[in-house]
Coordinates of C-alpha atoms and ligand atoms in Angstrom, one line a residue:
X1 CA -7.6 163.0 -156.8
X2 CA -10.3 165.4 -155.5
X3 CA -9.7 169.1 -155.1
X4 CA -7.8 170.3 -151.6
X5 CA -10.4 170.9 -149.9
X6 CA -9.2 174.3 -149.0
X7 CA -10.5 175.2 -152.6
X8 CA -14.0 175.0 -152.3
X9 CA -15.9 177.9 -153.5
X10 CA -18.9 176.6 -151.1
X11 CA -20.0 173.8 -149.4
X12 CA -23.5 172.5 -148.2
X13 CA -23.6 171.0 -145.4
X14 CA -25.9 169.0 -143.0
X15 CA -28.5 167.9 -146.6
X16 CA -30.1 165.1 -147.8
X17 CA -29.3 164.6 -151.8
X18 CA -31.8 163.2 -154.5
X19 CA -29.2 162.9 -156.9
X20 CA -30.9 161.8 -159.8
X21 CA -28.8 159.8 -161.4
X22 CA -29.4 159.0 -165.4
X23 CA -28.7 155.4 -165.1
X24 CA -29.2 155.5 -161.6
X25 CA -32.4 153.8 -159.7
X26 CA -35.2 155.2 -157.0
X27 CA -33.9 159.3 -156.3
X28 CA -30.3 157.9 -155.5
X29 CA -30.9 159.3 -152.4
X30 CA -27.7 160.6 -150.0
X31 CA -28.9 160.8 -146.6
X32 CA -26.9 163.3 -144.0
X33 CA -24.8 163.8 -146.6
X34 CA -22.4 167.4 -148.0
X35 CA -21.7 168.7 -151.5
X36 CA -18.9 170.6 -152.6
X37 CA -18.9 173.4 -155.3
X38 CA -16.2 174.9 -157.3
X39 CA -15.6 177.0 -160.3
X40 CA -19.4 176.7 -161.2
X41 CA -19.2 172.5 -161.1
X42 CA -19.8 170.2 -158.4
X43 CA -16.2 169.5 -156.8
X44 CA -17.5 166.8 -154.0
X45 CA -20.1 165.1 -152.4
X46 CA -20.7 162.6 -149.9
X47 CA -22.0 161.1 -146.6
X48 CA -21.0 163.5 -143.7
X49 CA -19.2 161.3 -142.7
X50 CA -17.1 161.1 -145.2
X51 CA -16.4 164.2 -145.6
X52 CA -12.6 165.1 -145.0
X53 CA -11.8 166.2 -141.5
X54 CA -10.3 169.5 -143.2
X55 CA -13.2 170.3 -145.4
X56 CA -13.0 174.0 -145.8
X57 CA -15.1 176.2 -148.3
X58 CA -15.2 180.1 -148.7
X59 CA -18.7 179.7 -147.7
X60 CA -20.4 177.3 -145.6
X61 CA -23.8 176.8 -145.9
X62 CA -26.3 174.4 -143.1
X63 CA -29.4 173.4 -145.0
X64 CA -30.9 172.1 -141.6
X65 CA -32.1 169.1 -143.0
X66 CA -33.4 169.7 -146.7
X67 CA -33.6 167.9 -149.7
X68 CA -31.1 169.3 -152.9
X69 CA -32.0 168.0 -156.1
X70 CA -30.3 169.3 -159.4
X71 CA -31.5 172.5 -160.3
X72 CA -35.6 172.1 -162.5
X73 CA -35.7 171.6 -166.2
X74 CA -38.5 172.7 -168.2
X75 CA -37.1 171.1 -171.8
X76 CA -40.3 172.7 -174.1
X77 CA -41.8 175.7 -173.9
X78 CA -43.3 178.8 -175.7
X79 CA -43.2 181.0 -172.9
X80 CA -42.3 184.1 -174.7
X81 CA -45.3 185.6 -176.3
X82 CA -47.9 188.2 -176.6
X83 CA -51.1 188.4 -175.0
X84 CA -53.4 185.7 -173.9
X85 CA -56.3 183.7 -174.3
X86 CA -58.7 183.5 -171.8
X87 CA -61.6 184.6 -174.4
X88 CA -60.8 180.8 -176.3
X89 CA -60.8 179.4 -172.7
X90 CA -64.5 180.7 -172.7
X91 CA -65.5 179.8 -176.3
X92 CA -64.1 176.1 -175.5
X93 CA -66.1 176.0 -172.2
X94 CA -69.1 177.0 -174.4
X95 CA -68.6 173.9 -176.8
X96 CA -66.3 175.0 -179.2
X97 CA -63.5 172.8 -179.9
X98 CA -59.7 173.6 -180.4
X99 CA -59.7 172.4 -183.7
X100 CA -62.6 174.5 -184.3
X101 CA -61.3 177.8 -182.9
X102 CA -58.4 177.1 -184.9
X103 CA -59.8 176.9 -188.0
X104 CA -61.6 180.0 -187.6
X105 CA -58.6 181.8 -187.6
X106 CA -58.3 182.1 -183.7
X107 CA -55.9 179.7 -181.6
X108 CA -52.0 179.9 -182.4
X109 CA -52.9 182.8 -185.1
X110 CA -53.9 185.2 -182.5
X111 CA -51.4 184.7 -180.8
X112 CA -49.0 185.6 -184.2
X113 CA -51.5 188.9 -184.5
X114 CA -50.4 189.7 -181.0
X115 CA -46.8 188.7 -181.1
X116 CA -46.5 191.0 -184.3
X117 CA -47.6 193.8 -182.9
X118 CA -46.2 193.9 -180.1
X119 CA -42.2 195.7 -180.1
X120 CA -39.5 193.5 -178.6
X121 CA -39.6 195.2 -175.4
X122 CA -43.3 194.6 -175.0
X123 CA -42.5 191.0 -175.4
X124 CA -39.8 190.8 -173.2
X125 CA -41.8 192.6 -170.3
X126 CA -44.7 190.1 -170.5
X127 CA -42.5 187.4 -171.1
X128 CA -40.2 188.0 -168.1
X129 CA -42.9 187.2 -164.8
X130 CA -43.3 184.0 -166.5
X131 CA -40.0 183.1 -166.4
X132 CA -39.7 184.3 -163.2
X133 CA -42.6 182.2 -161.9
X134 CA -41.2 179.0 -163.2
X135 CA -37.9 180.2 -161.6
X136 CA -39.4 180.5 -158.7
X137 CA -39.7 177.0 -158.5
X138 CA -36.3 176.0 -159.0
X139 CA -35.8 176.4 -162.9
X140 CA -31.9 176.8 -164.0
X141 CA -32.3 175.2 -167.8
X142 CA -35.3 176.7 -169.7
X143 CA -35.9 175.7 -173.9
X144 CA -38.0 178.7 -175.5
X145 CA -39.3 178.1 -179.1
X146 CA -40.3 180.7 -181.5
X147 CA -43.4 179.9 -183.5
X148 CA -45.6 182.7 -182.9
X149 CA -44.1 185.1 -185.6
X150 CA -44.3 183.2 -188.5
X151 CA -41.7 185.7 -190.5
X152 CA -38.3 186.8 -190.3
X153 CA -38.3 189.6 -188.2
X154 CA -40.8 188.5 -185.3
X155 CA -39.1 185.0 -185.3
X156 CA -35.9 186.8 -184.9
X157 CA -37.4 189.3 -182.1
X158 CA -38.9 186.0 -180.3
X159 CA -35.3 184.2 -180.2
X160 CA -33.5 187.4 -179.0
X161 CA -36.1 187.8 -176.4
X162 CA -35.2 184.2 -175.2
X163 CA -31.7 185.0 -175.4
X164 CA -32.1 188.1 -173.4
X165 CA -34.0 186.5 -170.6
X166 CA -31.0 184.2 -170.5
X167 CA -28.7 186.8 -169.8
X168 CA -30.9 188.9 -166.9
X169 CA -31.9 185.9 -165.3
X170 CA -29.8 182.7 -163.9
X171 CA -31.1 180.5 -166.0
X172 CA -29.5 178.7 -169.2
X173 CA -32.1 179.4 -172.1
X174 CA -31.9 176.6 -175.4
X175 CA -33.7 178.3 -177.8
X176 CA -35.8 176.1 -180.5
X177 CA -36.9 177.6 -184.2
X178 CA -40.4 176.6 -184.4
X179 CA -41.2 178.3 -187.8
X180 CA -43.4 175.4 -188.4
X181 CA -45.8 176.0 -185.8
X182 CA -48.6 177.2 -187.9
X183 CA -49.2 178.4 -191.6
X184 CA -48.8 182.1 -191.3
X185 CA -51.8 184.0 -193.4
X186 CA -49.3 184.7 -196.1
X187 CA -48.8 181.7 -197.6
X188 CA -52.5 180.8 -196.8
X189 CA -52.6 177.4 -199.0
X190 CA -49.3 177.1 -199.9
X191 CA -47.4 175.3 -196.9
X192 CA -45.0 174.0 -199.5
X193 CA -43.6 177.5 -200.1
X194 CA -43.9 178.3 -196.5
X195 CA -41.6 175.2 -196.0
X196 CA -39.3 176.2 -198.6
X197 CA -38.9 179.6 -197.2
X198 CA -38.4 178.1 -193.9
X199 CA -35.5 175.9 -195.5
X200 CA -34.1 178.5 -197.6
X201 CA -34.3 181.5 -195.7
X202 CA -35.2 181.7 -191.9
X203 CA -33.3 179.5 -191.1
X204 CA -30.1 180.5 -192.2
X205 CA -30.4 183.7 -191.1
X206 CA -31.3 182.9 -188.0
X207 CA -29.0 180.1 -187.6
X208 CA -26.3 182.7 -189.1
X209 CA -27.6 185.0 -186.2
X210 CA -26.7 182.6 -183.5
X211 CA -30.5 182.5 -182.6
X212 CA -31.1 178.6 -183.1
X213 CA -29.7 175.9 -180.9
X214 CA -32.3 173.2 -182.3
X215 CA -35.3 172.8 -184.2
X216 CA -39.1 172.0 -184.0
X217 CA -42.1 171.6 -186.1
X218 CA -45.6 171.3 -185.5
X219 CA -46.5 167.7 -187.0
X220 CA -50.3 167.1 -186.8
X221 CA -53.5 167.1 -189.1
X222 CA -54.1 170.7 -187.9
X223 CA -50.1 171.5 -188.5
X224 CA -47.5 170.3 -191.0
X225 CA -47.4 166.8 -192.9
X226 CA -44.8 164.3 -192.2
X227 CA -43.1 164.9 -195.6
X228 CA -43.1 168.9 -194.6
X229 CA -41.4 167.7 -191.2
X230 CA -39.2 165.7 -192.9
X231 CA -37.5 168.7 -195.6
X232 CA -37.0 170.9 -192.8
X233 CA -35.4 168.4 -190.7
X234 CA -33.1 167.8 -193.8
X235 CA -32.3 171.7 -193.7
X236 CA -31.5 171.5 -189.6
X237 CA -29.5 168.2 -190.4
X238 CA -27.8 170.2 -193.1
X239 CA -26.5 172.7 -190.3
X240 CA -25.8 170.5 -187.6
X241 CA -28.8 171.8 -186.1
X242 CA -30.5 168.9 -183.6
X243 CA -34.3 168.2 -184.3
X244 CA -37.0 167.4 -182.1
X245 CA -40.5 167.7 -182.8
X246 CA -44.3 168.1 -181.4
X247 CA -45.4 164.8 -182.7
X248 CA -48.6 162.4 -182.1
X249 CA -50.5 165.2 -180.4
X250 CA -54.2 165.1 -181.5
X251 CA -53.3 162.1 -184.1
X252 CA -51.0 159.4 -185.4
X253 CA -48.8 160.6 -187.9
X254 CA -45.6 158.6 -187.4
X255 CA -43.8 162.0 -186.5
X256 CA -42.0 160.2 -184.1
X257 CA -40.3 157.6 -185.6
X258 CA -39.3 160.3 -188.0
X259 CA -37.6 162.2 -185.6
X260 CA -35.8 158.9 -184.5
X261 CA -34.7 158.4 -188.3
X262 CA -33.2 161.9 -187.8
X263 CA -31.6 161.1 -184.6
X264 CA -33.7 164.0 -183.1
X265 CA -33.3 164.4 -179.4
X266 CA -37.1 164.5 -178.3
X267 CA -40.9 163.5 -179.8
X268 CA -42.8 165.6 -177.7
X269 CA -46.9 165.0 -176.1
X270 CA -47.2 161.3 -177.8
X271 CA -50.8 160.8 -176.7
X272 CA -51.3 158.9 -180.3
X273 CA -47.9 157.3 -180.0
X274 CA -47.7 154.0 -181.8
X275 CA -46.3 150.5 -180.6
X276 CA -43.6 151.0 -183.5
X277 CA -42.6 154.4 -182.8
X278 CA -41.7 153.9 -179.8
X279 CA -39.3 151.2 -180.7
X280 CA -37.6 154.0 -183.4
X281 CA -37.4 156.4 -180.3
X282 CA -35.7 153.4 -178.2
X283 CA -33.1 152.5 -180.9
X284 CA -32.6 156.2 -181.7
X285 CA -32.0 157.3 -178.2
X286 CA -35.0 159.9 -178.6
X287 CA -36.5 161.4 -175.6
X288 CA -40.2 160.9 -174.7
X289 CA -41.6 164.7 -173.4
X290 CA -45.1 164.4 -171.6
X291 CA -46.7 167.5 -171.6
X292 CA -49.5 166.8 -168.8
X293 CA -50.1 170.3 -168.4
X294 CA -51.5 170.4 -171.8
X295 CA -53.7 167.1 -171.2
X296 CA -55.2 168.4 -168.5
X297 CA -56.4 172.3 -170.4
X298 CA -57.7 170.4 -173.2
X299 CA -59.4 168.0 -171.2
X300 CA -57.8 164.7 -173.5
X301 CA -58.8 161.4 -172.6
X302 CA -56.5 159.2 -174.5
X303 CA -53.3 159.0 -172.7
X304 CA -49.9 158.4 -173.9
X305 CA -48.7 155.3 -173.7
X306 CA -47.0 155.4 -170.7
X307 CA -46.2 151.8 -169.8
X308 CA -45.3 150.7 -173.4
X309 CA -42.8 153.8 -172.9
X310 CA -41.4 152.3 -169.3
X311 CA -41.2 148.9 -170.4
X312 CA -39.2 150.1 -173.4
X313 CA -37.0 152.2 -171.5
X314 CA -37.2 155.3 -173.1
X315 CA -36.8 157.6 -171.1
X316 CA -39.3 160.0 -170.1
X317 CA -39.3 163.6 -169.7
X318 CA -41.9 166.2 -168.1
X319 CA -42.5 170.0 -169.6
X320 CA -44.5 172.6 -169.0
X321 CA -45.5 173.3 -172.9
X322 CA -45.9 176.9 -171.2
X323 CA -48.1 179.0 -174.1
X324 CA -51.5 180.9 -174.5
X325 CA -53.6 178.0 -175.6
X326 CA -53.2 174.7 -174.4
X327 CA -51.2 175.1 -171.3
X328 CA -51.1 178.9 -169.6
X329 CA -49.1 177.1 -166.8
X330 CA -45.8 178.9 -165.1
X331 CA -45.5 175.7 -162.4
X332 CA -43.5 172.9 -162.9
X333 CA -44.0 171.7 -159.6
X334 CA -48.0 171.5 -160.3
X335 CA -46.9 169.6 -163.9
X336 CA -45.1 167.0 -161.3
X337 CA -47.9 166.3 -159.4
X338 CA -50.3 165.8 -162.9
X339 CA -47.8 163.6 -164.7
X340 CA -48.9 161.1 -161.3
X341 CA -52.5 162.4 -161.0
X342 CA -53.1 162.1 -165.1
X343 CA -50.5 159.9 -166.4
X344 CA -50.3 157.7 -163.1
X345 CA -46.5 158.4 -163.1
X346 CA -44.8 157.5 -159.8
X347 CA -43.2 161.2 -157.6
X348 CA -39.8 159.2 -158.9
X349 CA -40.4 159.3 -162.6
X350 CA -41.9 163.0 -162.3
X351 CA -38.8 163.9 -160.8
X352 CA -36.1 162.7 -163.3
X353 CA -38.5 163.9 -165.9
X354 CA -37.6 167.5 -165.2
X355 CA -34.0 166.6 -164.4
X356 CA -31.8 164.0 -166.1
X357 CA -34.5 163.2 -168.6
X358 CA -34.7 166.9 -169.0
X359 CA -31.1 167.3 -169.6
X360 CA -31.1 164.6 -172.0
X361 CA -33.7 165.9 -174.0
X362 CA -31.8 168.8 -174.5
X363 CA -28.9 167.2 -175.3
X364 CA -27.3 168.6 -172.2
X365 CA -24.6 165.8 -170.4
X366 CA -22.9 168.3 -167.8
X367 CA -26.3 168.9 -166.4
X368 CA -29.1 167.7 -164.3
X369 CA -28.1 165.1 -161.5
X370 CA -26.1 165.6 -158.7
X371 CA -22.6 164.1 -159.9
X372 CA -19.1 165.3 -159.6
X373 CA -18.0 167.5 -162.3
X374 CA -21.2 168.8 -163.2
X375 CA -22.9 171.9 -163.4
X376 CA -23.5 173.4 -160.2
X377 CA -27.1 174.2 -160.5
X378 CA -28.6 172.8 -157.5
X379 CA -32.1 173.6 -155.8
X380 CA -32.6 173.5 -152.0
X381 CA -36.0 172.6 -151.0
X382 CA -37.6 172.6 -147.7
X383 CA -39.7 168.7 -147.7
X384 CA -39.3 165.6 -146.2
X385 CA -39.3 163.3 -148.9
X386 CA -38.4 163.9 -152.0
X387 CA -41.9 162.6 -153.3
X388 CA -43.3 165.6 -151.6
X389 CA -42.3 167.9 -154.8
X390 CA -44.9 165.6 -156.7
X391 CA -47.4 165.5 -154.0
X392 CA -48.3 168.9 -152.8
X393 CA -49.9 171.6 -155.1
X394 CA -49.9 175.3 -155.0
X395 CA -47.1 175.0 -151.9
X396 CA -43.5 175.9 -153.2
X397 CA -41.0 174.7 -150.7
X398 CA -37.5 176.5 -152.9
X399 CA -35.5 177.9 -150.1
X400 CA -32.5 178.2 -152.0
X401 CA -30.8 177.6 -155.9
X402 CA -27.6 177.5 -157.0
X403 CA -26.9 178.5 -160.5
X404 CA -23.3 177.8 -161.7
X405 CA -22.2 177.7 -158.2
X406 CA -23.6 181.4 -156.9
X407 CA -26.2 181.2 -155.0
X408 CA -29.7 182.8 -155.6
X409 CA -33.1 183.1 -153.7
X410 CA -35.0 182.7 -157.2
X411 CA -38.5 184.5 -154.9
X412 CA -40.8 186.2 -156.8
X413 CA -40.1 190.3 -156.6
Ligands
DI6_1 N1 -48.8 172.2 -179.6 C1 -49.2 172.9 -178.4 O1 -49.6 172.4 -177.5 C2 -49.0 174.3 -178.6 N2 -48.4 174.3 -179.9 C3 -48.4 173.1 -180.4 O2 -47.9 172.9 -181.5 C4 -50.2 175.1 -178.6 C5 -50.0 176.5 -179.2 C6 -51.2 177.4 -179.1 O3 -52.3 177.0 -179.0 O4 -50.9 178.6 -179.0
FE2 FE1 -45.7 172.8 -177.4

């Protein structure tokens, strides 16, 4: 039995629905159709038509037409930081490479020299118009990583800044220890012991500090070896903790299949993803995240492999990868549009990318299609086709977001 209709905390009237279903096909599209919201969850939807003759709702609301989809995920990013990097935008532009810059002690560690420094309010104040901007757009479910602190303390400032932006703004933050981002100058030489103190210390503590809701490593010639990957998975295994992992960025190293063998629920960027890690990432249930964003600053040619992935079924995910390098991007709309441009995805795919692919990649179920009994985070977008979202760039149509049922304008102050 539905609620009484009497009950509703709202209801949306006079809309068309993509609702985005996770087994579902095309945008599961609900033409001239209502939806009901109550308690923070989605009570009811249908046709107009079907809706009952004594719908009633504490508030009423005529979207004249517009298109709800669930509320934006952006499932991987390392939005909170310090400073930026327009100075290695330059030095790329005058034919150095990442790698190189990297090497020379610039690229993530400047960003660790900066995130240092700076106090936790610092970071919260730059971090916050970032947020904002993706917010903007019709973000409610935001992962943050850590990575760019490298110690105790500034990974632990980092995750409490995440946290903290969780609590200001209507959005749900996962946060995502990414100790293994880089080798921090330290243990210059010794990523062995950097691991081991990742394991043995960090972790715990910040897992004991309710700071860690998964975690992440850097995987990659210019990162952390496969064997690395694989201890600290062990430790996350060890406290429940799920893993997911930047894997097959700039080379093969079988990272993804690894993170299927731990059951991990993403293998994120996957340009150099192999025929046989994508069938670990099928059998595992492991998200594919695209990172287009990041395709397009570094100016990659090889491409993921896209229709091995479709044909496959795994499904496939879309992120910003916000963060000071390789993607200083605050638009998930604009990453929509480059999964088609770059990747050739179709509007469709983009779309469930950053919403029940999304979800699933967090391990989120009460999230990210339009279903009853879900979470009533809902975005209200002024378009006539849903494919519009994909198509236009630098044009945000949000009228309107529902987070957890309460309605908020999300505009930029
Ligand atoms: N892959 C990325 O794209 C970012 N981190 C990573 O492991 C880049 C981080 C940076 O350059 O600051
Ligand atoms: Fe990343």
């Amino acid at each position: 039995m539905s609620q009484p209709a009497s009950e509703w905390d709202v209801l949306i009237r006079n809309a068309n629905l993509a609702r985005l279903l996770p087994q579902g096909s095309g945008y599961d599209e609900l033409q001239q159709a209502a939806i009901a919201l109550q308690d923070g969850k989605i009570a009811w939807l249908g046709t107009e038509e079907e809706l009952p003759a004594q719908a009633r709702a504490h508030s009423e609301i005529d979207a004249q037409g517009g298109w709800l989809t669930p509320g934006l995920i952006d499932c991987h990013t390392h939005i909170v930081h310090a400073g930026r990097r327009s100075n290695e935008f330059e030095m790329r532009l005058h034919g150095a490479t990442y790698q190189e810059i990297a090497a020379a002690g610039g690229g993530i560690m400047s960003t660790v020299r900066a995130t240092r420094a700076a106090t936790e309010a610092d970071l919260l104040a730059q971090s916050l118009p970032r947020v904002q901007a993706l917010l903007a757009e019709g973000v409610t479910t935001l992962e943050i990583k850590s990575g760019y602190g490298l110690d105790l303390a500034s990974e632990a400032s980092m995750l409490r800044v995440a946290r903290r932006l969780g609590e200001m703004l209507p959005v749900a933050v996962c946060t995502t220890f990414l100790g293994a981002h880089a080798l921090p100058p330290e243990y210059a030489a010794r990523a062995d012991d950097y691991i081991d103190h990742l394991c043995r210390e960090m972790l715990p503590a910040l897992h004991a500090q309710g700071l860690v809701d998964a975690v992440d490593a850097f995987c990659e010639n210019i990162g952390f070896t496969r064997a690395q990957t694989e201890r600290l998975f062990q430790a996350a295994r060890a406290r429940g903790l799920p893993v997911k992992l930047h894997a097959e960025q700039l080379s093969d190293q079988d990272g993804s299949a690894l993170t299927a063998a731990y059951a991990g629920l993403s293998a994120d960027h996957l340009e150099w993803l192999s025929e046989s890690g994508i069938a670990a990432m099928r059998q595992a249930g492991t998200v594919a995240v695209l990172l287009p964003a990041a395709f397009y600053f570094l100016r990659e040619t090889k491409l993921p492999p896209i229709a091995e992935l479709r044909a496959a079924g795994v499904p496939i995910a879309l992120a910003s990868d916000c963060n000071p390098g390789t993607a200083p991007i605050t638009s998930l709309l604009l990453v929509l549009n480059m999964a088609c441009t770059l990747f050739r995805m179709t509007p469709q795919e983009a779309l469930r990318g950053v919403t029940c692919h999304g979800a699933r990649a967090l391990g989120l179920a009460d999230r990210g299609s339009l279903e009853v009994g879900k979470r009533a985070d809902l975005a209200l977008w002024r378009i006539e086709r849903p494919a519009d979202l994909a198509y236009m760039m630098g044009f945000n149509p949000l009228q309107q977001v529902w987070y957890g049922g309460k309605p908020c304008r999300n505009s930029m102050a």
